[in-house]
């Protein structure tokens, strides 16, 4: 089963829409509550990343019998140093974004913590692709 | 532990219900469908919040209650009522007048439930304060507890396993009466409920097999009876019965009544639809740094309970004024003789998640059903009109894959298929009669609903 969501950069009011919808689907599929929680946290962080940093993005998820794969592709500034971005607390978020309570530098570390498999590729001034997979 | 079958306090009066769409839209768990022209509540999904009662234009929903005459089967007749009962009466009636009226109605002992509230708040504080990932959630409102069990299973372990104020007061009353030499078998405890959720919870307490009370009285009914007998003359002095009642107790069931007990970050949210939005965010881990969460299904807390007669804002305001006249719980000296016993009795059993929204326990089948539902949804108009008897198109699609509804229940699809000669007009009409009942399409100048509504 495939679900696709468009994410608009800068639109914080709608951040969380994809994670809420995915959560509902996983509950109906009788996925363990603890696993749902991990997936939802990862999806939400990924959504906020696009909203806070990129111009726009697409979140695509494939939910199967025993796993879920989420791919988020965005058009945006890209990540200069992916390794550094994975460090807890490292952030390039603007002051405005931080004042809204986002951009604490926990986005990618949180995704890593909650995903079973994670892959990030990024190109400066073009965009970023985050792909993660969790097994139920 | 024996698990009793689910009990719900809300019933449908089939004579009054004429099958409109108000309740199906108001239900926060999409538990209601219209079948044969009458609202039908899913026992699995219902959380007893009472929003359907509020939404119904013809009062077709009612709550089960015990007859007041039942109290006379007991020698000692204890009435337990939450402080919001007092808040409904106009200021011109004193507390003593209301207490006096209760004696006139036949009760021998009177207890407001929120006392001695410090014993309960002490227990809550023992369980909070530790650094946790998610805040602890109050178990005060039974509709919220049931909502979390069914819709937010991952948050179940955050609910504090403690019982409610009515258990506190009931046990307090039992101990005091025992000391006075009253035989427990001759003692009848009657709880005056402000809502359907508390009624259901008193009948089926959390993790317990037997309720602590002997009967439940509808607060609306009791209000009317009190008004009939309320003494005009100067009432007796009952202040002795309120010596354990505090400001904190009186405010407990209002928004922030619990949250104000905490120095740490505690939040209060009232109104079940607000609670749903908040829990969604909490589950996404969007909200951090919170220690205690007080969630109440009704707007204005129990002052907005569905079995109250007065206006919720006036009731809340009167209680706030009343509370000022009472000392803070910390300043009150209560005989601590029963404290230990009662605090032990306030511990509730484990609260289990419900998972009632699962499409199928076999994930492959659940996935298939979900995909079919998504395909069906493409055919539906998406206007959520409710004419199929389900609250929205999505709910109908899920009902169809669960074998509980048919594609032709949708009036849009019907029209399309009649136009494409796939369905006869007669068959389509018959389908609609199955949902809305026979003769529902006849002209009727005296019909209920659709008149003087919305003004």
Coordinates of C-alpha atoms in Angstrom, one line a residue:
Chain A
X1 CA 0.0 0.0 0.0
X2 CA 1.4 3.3 -1.0
X3 CA 0.8 6.8 0.4
X4 CA 2.1 10.0 -1.0
X5 CA 2.2 13.4 0.7
X6 CA 3.4 16.7 -0.5
X7 CA 5.2 18.9 2.0
X8 CA 5.5 22.6 1.5
X9 CA 8.6 24.3 2.9
X10 CA 7.9 26.9 5.6
X11 CA 4.4 25.7 6.3
X12 CA 4.5 24.6 9.9
X13 CA 0.7 24.4 10.3
X14 CA 0.7 21.3 8.2
X15 CA 3.7 19.6 9.6
X16 CA 2.5 16.4 11.2
X17 CA -0.2 15.6 8.6
X18 CA 1.7 12.7 7.0
X19 CA 2.7 11.2 10.4
X20 CA -0.8 11.4 11.7
X21 CA -2.2 9.7 8.6
X22 CA 0.5 7.0 8.6
X23 CA -0.2 6.4 12.3
X24 CA -3.8 5.8 11.7
X25 CA -3.1 3.3 8.9
X26 CA -0.6 1.4 11.1
X27 CA -3.1 1.2 14.0
X28 CA -5.6 -0.3 11.6
X29 CA -3.1 -2.8 10.5
X30 CA -2.6 -4.0 14.1
X31 CA 1.1 -3.0 14.2
X32 CA 2.6 -3.0 17.7
X33 CA 2.0 0.3 19.5
X34 CA 5.7 0.7 20.4
X35 CA 6.7 0.2 16.8
X36 CA 4.1 2.7 15.6
X37 CA 5.6 5.2 18.0
X38 CA 9.1 4.8 16.6
X39 CA 7.9 5.1 13.0
X40 CA 5.7 8.1 13.7
X41 CA 8.5 10.0 15.5
X42 CA 10.8 9.3 12.6
X43 CA 8.2 10.4 10.0
X44 CA 7.4 13.5 11.9
X45 CA 11.0 14.6 12.3
X46 CA 11.5 14.0 8.6
X47 CA 8.4 16.1 7.8
X48 CA 9.6 19.0 10.0
X49 CA 13.0 18.8 8.4
X50 CA 11.5 19.6 5.0
X51 CA 9.3 22.3 6.4
X52 CA 12.1 24.0 8.3
X53 CA 14.9 23.7 5.7
X54 CA 13.6 23.0 2.1
X55 CA 11.4 24.7 -0.5
X56 CA 9.2 21.7 -1.0
X57 CA 9.3 17.9 -0.8
X58 CA 7.4 14.7 -1.3
X59 CA 7.0 12.0 1.3
X60 CA 6.3 8.5 -0.2
X61 CA 5.7 5.5 2.0
X62 CA 5.2 1.9 1.1
X63 CA 3.5 -0.2 3.8
X64 CA 3.9 -3.9 3.4
X65 CA 3.1 -7.0 5.3
X66 CA 6.1 -6.8 7.6
X67 CA 7.7 -3.5 7.0
X68 CA 7.3 0.1 6.1
X69 CA 9.6 2.2 3.9
X70 CA 9.5 5.9 3.9
X71 CA 11.3 8.1 1.3
X72 CA 11.4 11.9 1.6
X73 CA 12.8 13.8 -1.3
X74 CA 13.1 17.5 -1.1
X75 CA 14.3 20.5 -3.2
X76 CA 16.3 22.7 -1.0
X77 CA 19.7 23.7 0.2
X78 CA 21.0 20.2 0.8
X79 CA 23.1 19.1 3.7
X80 CA 26.8 20.2 3.6
X81 CA 28.1 17.5 6.0
X82 CA 25.7 14.7 6.6
X83 CA 27.9 13.1 9.3
X84 CA 27.8 16.3 11.2
X85 CA 24.1 16.7 10.8
X86 CA 23.7 13.3 12.4
X87 CA 25.3 14.6 15.6
X88 CA 22.8 15.4 18.4
X89 CA 22.4 19.1 18.9
X90 CA 24.0 20.2 15.6
X91 CA 21.6 22.5 13.8
X92 CA 21.6 25.0 10.9
X93 CA 18.1 26.1 11.6
X94 CA 17.4 29.9 11.4
X95 CA 16.6 31.9 14.5
X96 CA 13.0 32.2 13.4
X97 CA 12.6 28.5 13.1
X98 CA 14.2 27.9 16.5
X99 CA 11.9 30.5 18.1
X100 CA 9.0 28.3 16.9
X101 CA 10.3 25.5 19.0
X102 CA 11.9 23.6 16.1
X103 CA 15.5 23.2 14.9
X104 CA 17.0 21.8 18.1
X105 CA 19.4 19.7 16.1
X106 CA 17.6 16.4 17.0
X107 CA 15.9 15.7 13.7
X108 CA 18.3 13.3 12.0
X109 CA 19.6 11.8 15.3
X110 CA 16.0 11.1 16.2
X111 CA 15.3 9.5 12.9
X112 CA 18.4 7.4 13.2
X113 CA 17.4 6.3 16.7
X114 CA 13.9 5.2 15.6
X115 CA 14.6 3.7 12.2
X116 CA 15.9 0.2 11.5
X117 CA 17.6 1.2 8.3
X118 CA 18.5 4.7 7.3
X119 CA 20.1 6.2 4.1
X120 CA 20.7 9.9 3.5
X121 CA 22.0 11.4 0.3
X122 CA 22.3 15.1 -0.3
X123 CA 23.4 17.5 -2.9
X124 CA 24.2 21.1 -2.1
X125 CA 21.7 23.6 -3.5
X126 CA 19.7 20.8 -5.0
X127 CA 18.1 18.8 -2.3
X128 CA 18.1 15.9 0.1
X129 CA 16.8 12.4 0.1
X130 CA 16.1 10.5 3.3
X131 CA 15.1 6.9 3.1
X132 CA 14.3 4.7 6.1
X133 CA 12.8 1.4 6.7
X134 CA 11.3 -0.3 9.8
X135 CA 10.4 -3.9 10.3
X136 CA 7.2 -4.7 12.3
Chain B
X1 CA -9.2 -11.2 36.8
X2 CA -12.7 -11.6 35.4
X3 CA -13.3 -9.2 32.7
X4 CA -16.9 -8.2 32.6
X5 CA -18.6 -7.5 29.3
X6 CA -18.5 -3.9 28.2
X7 CA -21.2 -1.8 29.7
X8 CA -22.5 1.4 28.3
X9 CA -24.7 3.9 30.0
X10 CA -26.1 5.4 26.8
X11 CA -29.1 3.8 25.2
X12 CA -31.3 4.8 22.2
X13 CA -35.0 5.3 22.6
X14 CA -36.3 3.8 19.3
X15 CA -39.6 5.6 19.6
X16 CA -38.0 9.0 19.7
X17 CA -35.1 8.5 17.3
X18 CA -36.0 9.4 13.7
X19 CA -32.6 8.8 12.2
X20 CA -31.0 12.1 11.5
X21 CA -27.3 12.6 11.1
X22 CA -26.5 14.8 14.1
X23 CA -25.1 12.1 16.4
X24 CA -23.1 10.2 13.8
X25 CA -21.2 13.4 13.1
X26 CA -20.7 14.4 16.8
X27 CA -19.2 11.0 17.9
X28 CA -15.5 11.3 18.4
X29 CA -14.9 7.6 17.8
X30 CA -17.3 7.2 14.8
X31 CA -19.3 4.7 16.8
X32 CA -22.8 5.4 15.5
X33 CA -24.5 4.3 12.3
X34 CA -28.1 4.7 11.2
X35 CA -29.7 1.3 10.6
X36 CA -33.4 0.9 9.7
X37 CA -33.9 4.6 10.5
X38 CA -32.5 4.4 14.0
X39 CA -29.1 5.3 15.5
X40 CA -27.2 2.2 16.5
X41 CA -24.1 2.5 18.8
X42 CA -21.2 0.2 18.4
X43 CA -20.4 -1.2 21.9
X44 CA -16.8 -1.7 20.9
X45 CA -16.1 1.9 20.0
X46 CA -18.4 3.9 22.3
X47 CA -16.5 5.6 25.1
X48 CA -19.7 7.0 26.8
X49 CA -18.6 10.6 26.3
X50 CA -22.2 11.7 25.7
X51 CA -21.6 13.9 22.7
X52 CA -24.5 12.1 20.9
X53 CA -26.9 13.1 23.8
X54 CA -25.8 16.7 23.3
X55 CA -26.2 16.6 19.5
X56 CA -29.6 14.9 19.4
X57 CA -32.4 17.3 18.5
X58 CA -35.2 15.0 19.9
X59 CA -33.6 13.6 23.1
X60 CA -33.6 10.1 21.7
X61 CA -30.5 9.1 23.7
X62 CA -31.0 8.4 27.4
X63 CA -28.9 7.0 30.3
X64 CA -29.8 4.1 32.4
X65 CA -30.3 5.0 36.0
X66 CA -31.6 3.6 39.3
X67 CA -35.0 4.6 40.7
X68 CA -34.7 6.8 43.7
X69 CA -37.1 4.5 45.5
X70 CA -34.3 1.9 45.5
X71 CA -32.6 3.8 48.4
X72 CA -35.3 2.7 50.8
X73 CA -34.1 -0.9 50.7
X74 CA -31.4 0.2 53.0
X75 CA -31.4 1.5 56.6
X76 CA -28.5 3.8 56.1
X77 CA -28.9 5.7 52.8
X78 CA -25.7 7.5 51.7
X79 CA -25.8 10.1 48.9
X80 CA -22.5 10.8 47.2
X81 CA -22.4 13.7 44.9
X82 CA -19.7 15.8 43.1
X83 CA -19.5 19.4 44.0
X84 CA -20.8 20.5 40.6
X85 CA -24.3 19.6 41.9
X86 CA -24.2 22.5 44.2
X87 CA -22.9 24.8 41.4
X88 CA -26.1 24.4 39.4
X89 CA -28.3 26.1 42.0
X90 CA -28.9 29.8 42.0
X91 CA -27.0 31.7 44.6
X92 CA -30.2 32.4 46.5
X93 CA -30.2 28.7 47.6
X94 CA -27.7 28.0 50.4
X95 CA -25.7 24.8 50.7
X96 CA -27.7 24.0 53.8
X97 CA -30.9 24.3 51.9
X98 CA -29.7 21.8 49.3
X99 CA -28.4 19.4 52.0
X100 CA -31.7 19.7 53.8
X101 CA -33.6 18.9 50.6
X102 CA -31.5 15.7 50.3
X103 CA -32.5 14.6 53.8
X104 CA -36.1 15.4 52.9
X105 CA -35.8 13.1 49.9
X106 CA -34.8 10.2 52.2
X107 CA -31.1 10.1 52.5
X108 CA -29.5 9.7 56.0
X109 CA -25.9 10.6 55.2
X110 CA -24.5 13.2 52.8
X111 CA -21.0 13.2 51.3
X112 CA -19.6 15.4 48.6
X113 CA -17.2 13.2 46.7
X114 CA -14.1 15.4 46.5
X115 CA -13.1 14.8 50.1
X116 CA -10.6 14.4 51.7
X117 CA -9.1 15.3 48.3
X118 CA -5.6 15.6 49.7
X119 CA -5.5 11.8 50.2
X120 CA -6.0 11.3 46.5
X121 CA -3.6 14.1 45.4
X122 CA -0.9 12.7 47.7
X123 CA -1.2 9.4 45.8
X124 CA -1.1 11.1 42.4
X125 CA 2.0 13.1 43.5
X126 CA 3.7 9.8 44.6
X127 CA 3.4 8.6 41.0
X128 CA 4.5 11.7 39.2
X129 CA 7.7 13.7 39.5
X130 CA 9.9 11.0 38.0
X131 CA 11.6 12.0 34.7
X132 CA 9.7 10.3 32.0
X133 CA 9.4 10.5 28.3
X134 CA 5.8 11.3 28.3
X135 CA 3.6 13.0 30.9
X136 CA 1.4 11.0 33.2
X137 CA -2.2 11.3 32.2
X138 CA -5.0 11.6 34.8
X139 CA -7.5 8.8 35.1
X140 CA -10.2 11.1 36.4
X141 CA -12.4 11.2 33.3
X142 CA -13.6 7.7 32.3
X143 CA -14.5 8.8 28.8
X144 CA -10.9 9.9 28.3
X145 CA -9.5 6.7 29.7
X146 CA -11.7 4.7 27.3
X147 CA -10.7 6.9 24.4
X148 CA -7.0 6.4 25.1
X149 CA -7.6 2.6 25.4
X150 CA -9.2 2.4 22.0
X151 CA -7.6 5.2 20.0
X152 CA -4.2 5.8 21.6
X153 CA -3.0 2.3 22.8
X154 CA 0.6 3.5 23.0
X155 CA -0.4 6.0 25.7
X156 CA -2.2 3.6 27.9
X157 CA 0.8 3.1 30.2
X158 CA 0.9 6.8 30.9
X159 CA -2.5 6.8 32.5
X160 CA -2.1 6.9 36.3
X161 CA -3.6 3.7 37.8
X162 CA -5.6 5.4 40.4
X163 CA -9.3 5.5 41.1
X164 CA -11.6 8.6 41.0
X165 CA -12.9 10.9 43.7
X166 CA -16.2 8.9 44.0
X167 CA -14.2 5.9 45.2
X168 CA -12.4 8.1 47.7
X169 CA -15.6 9.4 49.2
X170 CA -17.4 6.0 49.0
X171 CA -14.7 4.3 51.0
X172 CA -14.5 7.2 53.4
X173 CA -18.2 7.0 54.0
X174 CA -18.1 3.2 54.4
X175 CA -15.3 3.5 57.0
X176 CA -17.0 6.3 58.9
X177 CA -20.4 4.4 59.0
X178 CA -18.7 1.2 60.1
X179 CA -17.2 3.2 63.0
X180 CA -20.7 4.5 63.9
X181 CA -21.8 0.9 64.1
X182 CA -23.7 0.7 60.9
X183 CA -24.0 -2.8 59.3
X184 CA -22.4 -2.8 55.9
X185 CA -25.3 -4.9 54.5
X186 CA -27.7 -2.3 55.6
X187 CA -25.7 0.6 54.1
X188 CA -26.6 1.7 50.6
X189 CA -24.2 4.0 48.8
X190 CA -25.8 6.1 46.0
X191 CA -23.7 8.0 43.6
X192 CA -25.1 11.0 41.8
X193 CA -23.6 11.1 38.4
X194 CA -22.9 14.2 36.3
X195 CA -22.5 12.2 33.1
X196 CA -22.8 9.0 31.2
X197 CA -19.1 8.2 31.4
X198 CA -19.0 8.2 35.1
X199 CA -22.2 6.1 35.1
X200 CA -20.5 3.5 32.9
X201 CA -17.3 3.6 35.0
X202 CA -19.1 3.2 38.3
X203 CA -20.8 0.1 36.8
X204 CA -17.5 -1.2 35.5
X205 CA -14.6 0.3 37.5
X206 CA -11.1 0.1 36.2
X207 CA -9.6 -3.3 36.8
X208 CA -12.3 -4.2 39.3
X209 CA -15.1 -6.7 39.3
X210 CA -17.4 -5.1 41.7
X211 CA -18.5 -1.5 42.1
X212 CA -18.2 0.2 45.4
X213 CA -21.6 1.9 45.1
X214 CA -25.1 0.3 45.3
X215 CA -26.8 2.5 42.9
X216 CA -26.5 5.4 40.5
X217 CA -28.7 8.5 40.4
X218 CA -29.0 10.8 37.4
X219 CA -28.0 14.3 38.4
X220 CA -30.6 15.9 36.2
X221 CA -33.4 13.9 37.8
X222 CA -32.1 14.6 41.3
X223 CA -31.9 18.4 40.6
X224 CA -35.5 18.4 39.7
X225 CA -36.5 16.5 42.8
X226 CA -34.4 18.8 45.0
X227 CA -36.1 21.8 43.5
X228 CA -39.5 20.3 44.4
X229 CA -38.7 19.9 48.1
X230 CA -36.1 22.6 48.7
X231 CA -37.1 24.2 52.1
X232 CA -38.3 27.9 52.0
X233 CA -37.7 28.2 55.7
X234 CA -34.4 28.4 57.4
X235 CA -32.7 25.0 57.0
X236 CA -30.8 23.1 59.6
X237 CA -27.0 23.6 60.0
X238 CA -25.1 20.9 58.0
X239 CA -21.7 22.6 58.1
X240 CA -20.3 19.7 60.2
X241 CA -20.7 17.4 57.1
X242 CA -18.5 19.7 55.1
X243 CA -15.6 20.0 57.5
X244 CA -13.4 17.8 55.3
X245 CA -14.2 19.7 52.1
X246 CA -11.6 22.0 50.8
X247 CA -11.1 24.6 48.1
X248 CA -9.1 22.1 46.2
X249 CA -11.8 19.5 46.4
X250 CA -14.5 21.9 45.1
X251 CA -12.4 22.9 42.1
X252 CA -11.1 19.3 41.3
X253 CA -13.6 18.5 38.6
X254 CA -13.2 21.9 36.8
X255 CA -10.5 22.6 34.2
X256 CA -7.1 22.9 36.0
X257 CA -8.6 21.5 39.2
X258 CA -6.0 18.8 39.2
X259 CA -3.3 20.6 37.3
X260 CA -3.2 23.4 39.8
X261 CA -2.0 20.9 42.4
X262 CA 1.4 20.6 40.7
X263 CA 4.3 22.9 40.8
X264 CA 5.8 21.2 37.8
X265 CA 4.5 21.7 34.2
X266 CA 1.0 20.4 34.2
X267 CA -1.6 21.1 31.5
X268 CA -5.3 20.9 31.4
X269 CA -7.4 20.3 28.3
X270 CA -11.2 20.1 28.2
X271 CA -13.6 19.1 25.5
X272 CA -13.1 15.6 23.9
X273 CA -12.4 17.0 20.4
X274 CA -9.6 19.2 21.8
X275 CA -8.3 16.2 23.7
X276 CA -8.2 14.1 20.5
X277 CA -6.1 16.8 18.7
X278 CA -3.8 17.1 21.7
X279 CA -3.3 13.3 22.0
X280 CA -2.4 13.1 18.3
X281 CA 0.4 15.5 18.9
X282 CA 1.5 13.8 22.1
X283 CA 1.7 10.5 20.2
X284 CA 3.9 12.2 17.5
X285 CA 6.3 13.2 20.3
X286 CA 5.7 16.8 19.4
X287 CA 5.1 17.8 23.0
X288 CA 7.9 17.4 25.5
X289 CA 8.7 18.7 29.0
X290 CA 5.2 18.0 30.4
X291 CA 4.8 16.2 33.7
X292 CA 1.0 15.9 34.2
X293 CA -1.9 16.0 31.8
X294 CA -5.4 16.6 33.0
X295 CA -7.9 15.7 30.3
X296 CA -11.6 16.2 30.6
X297 CA -14.1 15.0 28.0
X298 CA -16.6 17.9 28.6
X299 CA -15.9 21.5 28.0
X300 CA -15.6 23.2 31.4
X301 CA -14.9 19.8 32.9
X302 CA -17.7 18.3 35.0
X303 CA -19.5 21.6 35.1
X304 CA -20.3 20.8 31.5
X305 CA -21.4 17.2 32.2
X306 CA -24.3 16.0 30.1
X307 CA -26.6 15.3 33.1
X308 CA -26.3 18.8 34.5
X309 CA -29.2 21.2 34.3
X310 CA -27.4 24.6 34.7
X311 CA -25.3 26.4 32.2
X312 CA -21.7 25.1 32.4
X313 CA -20.1 28.6 32.7
X314 CA -22.4 29.7 35.4
X315 CA -21.9 26.4 37.3
X316 CA -18.1 26.8 37.0
X317 CA -18.3 30.5 38.2
X318 CA -20.4 29.6 41.2
X319 CA -18.0 26.8 42.2
X320 CA -15.1 29.2 42.0
X321 CA -16.9 31.6 44.2
X322 CA -17.9 28.8 46.6
X323 CA -14.3 27.6 46.7
X324 CA -13.0 30.9 48.0
X325 CA -15.0 30.4 51.2
X326 CA -13.3 27.1 51.9
X327 CA -9.8 26.5 53.2
X328 CA -7.0 25.0 51.1
X329 CA -6.6 21.3 51.5
X330 CA -3.2 21.7 53.0
X331 CA -4.6 23.8 55.8
X332 CA -7.3 21.2 56.7
X333 CA -6.8 18.8 59.6
X334 CA -8.5 15.5 58.8
X335 CA -8.6 12.6 61.1
X336 CA -6.1 10.3 59.5
X337 CA -7.5 7.1 61.0
X338 CA -8.7 5.7 57.6
X339 CA -6.1 7.3 55.4
X340 CA -3.9 4.3 54.9
X341 CA -6.8 1.9 54.2
X342 CA -8.4 4.3 51.7
X343 CA -5.2 5.2 49.9
X344 CA -4.7 1.5 49.3
X345 CA -8.2 1.2 48.0
X346 CA -7.5 4.0 45.5
X347 CA -5.0 1.9 43.6
X348 CA -6.5 0.7 40.3
X349 CA -5.6 -2.5 38.4
X350 CA -3.7 -2.5 35.1
X351 CA -5.4 -0.6 32.3
X352 CA -5.3 -2.6 29.0
X353 CA -5.3 -1.2 25.5
X354 CA -8.3 -1.9 23.3
X355 CA -7.2 -1.8 19.6
X356 CA -10.8 -1.6 18.4
X357 CA -9.9 0.1 15.1
X358 CA -7.9 -2.8 13.8
X359 CA -9.3 -3.9 10.4
X360 CA -8.2 -7.5 10.8
X361 CA -5.9 -9.3 13.2
X362 CA -4.1 -10.9 10.3
X363 CA -2.0 -8.1 8.8
X364 CA -2.1 -9.4 5.2
X365 CA -5.9 -9.4 5.4
X366 CA -5.9 -6.0 7.0
X367 CA -3.7 -4.6 4.3
X368 CA -6.0 -6.1 1.6
X369 CA -9.0 -4.5 3.3
X370 CA -7.3 -1.2 3.5
X371 CA -6.4 -1.2 -0.2
X372 CA -9.9 -2.2 -1.1
X373 CA -11.3 0.6 1.1
X374 CA -8.9 3.1 -0.6
X375 CA -10.3 2.0 -4.0
X376 CA -13.9 2.3 -2.9
X377 CA -13.1 5.7 -1.6
X378 CA -12.2 6.8 -5.1
X379 CA -15.8 6.1 -6.1
X380 CA -17.4 8.0 -3.2
X381 CA -18.2 11.7 -3.5
X382 CA -16.2 12.8 -0.5
X383 CA -18.8 15.3 0.7
X384 CA -19.5 13.4 4.0
X385 CA -23.2 13.9 3.7
X386 CA -24.2 11.1 6.0
X387 CA -27.1 9.9 3.8
X388 CA -25.6 6.4 3.8
X389 CA -25.9 6.3 7.6
X390 CA -22.2 6.5 8.2
X391 CA -20.5 9.7 9.4
X392 CA -18.4 10.2 6.4
X393 CA -17.3 8.6 3.1
X394 CA -14.2 7.1 4.7
X395 CA -16.2 5.4 7.4
X396 CA -18.6 4.0 4.7
X397 CA -15.6 2.6 2.7
X398 CA -14.4 0.9 5.8
X399 CA -17.9 -0.4 6.7
X400 CA -18.1 -1.8 3.1
X401 CA -14.8 -3.8 3.4
X402 CA -16.0 -5.0 6.8
X403 CA -19.2 -6.3 5.2
X404 CA -21.3 -3.9 7.2
X405 CA -22.5 -1.8 4.3
X406 CA -22.9 -1.8 0.5
X407 CA -21.7 0.4 -2.3
X408 CA -25.3 1.2 -3.2
X409 CA -25.8 2.8 0.3
X410 CA -24.2 5.9 -1.2
X411 CA -26.8 8.1 -2.9
X412 CA -24.3 9.5 -5.3
X413 CA -23.2 6.1 -6.5
X414 CA -26.8 5.1 -6.8
X415 CA -27.6 8.0 -9.1
X416 CA -24.6 7.2 -11.2
X417 CA -25.4 3.5 -11.5
X418 CA -29.1 4.2 -12.3
X419 CA -27.9 6.6 -15.0
X420 CA -25.6 3.9 -16.4
X421 CA -28.5 1.4 -16.2
X422 CA -26.6 -0.7 -13.7
X423 CA -29.2 -0.4 -11.1
X424 CA -33.0 0.0 -11.2
X425 CA -34.5 3.1 -9.6
X426 CA -36.7 0.8 -7.6
X427 CA -33.9 -1.2 -6.1
X428 CA -32.0 2.0 -5.3
X429 CA -35.0 3.3 -3.5
X430 CA -35.4 0.1 -1.5
X431 CA -31.8 0.3 -0.4
X432 CA -32.3 3.7 1.0
X433 CA -35.4 2.5 2.8
X434 CA -33.2 -0.1 4.5
X435 CA -31.1 2.7 6.0
X436 CA -33.8 5.2 6.7
X437 CA -36.8 3.1 7.4
X438 CA -40.0 2.5 5.6
X439 CA -42.2 5.5 4.7
X440 CA -39.3 7.8 5.5
X441 CA -39.6 9.3 2.1
X442 CA -43.3 10.2 2.4
X443 CA -44.3 13.8 2.9
X444 CA -44.9 14.5 6.6
X445 CA -45.9 18.0 7.9
X446 CA -45.4 16.9 11.5
X447 CA -42.0 15.4 11.1
X448 CA -39.3 16.0 13.7
X449 CA -36.1 17.8 12.8
X450 CA -35.4 20.1 10.0
X451 CA -37.4 22.8 11.7
X452 CA -36.4 25.7 13.9
X453 CA -32.9 24.3 14.1
X454 CA -29.9 26.4 14.0
X455 CA -31.5 29.6 15.4

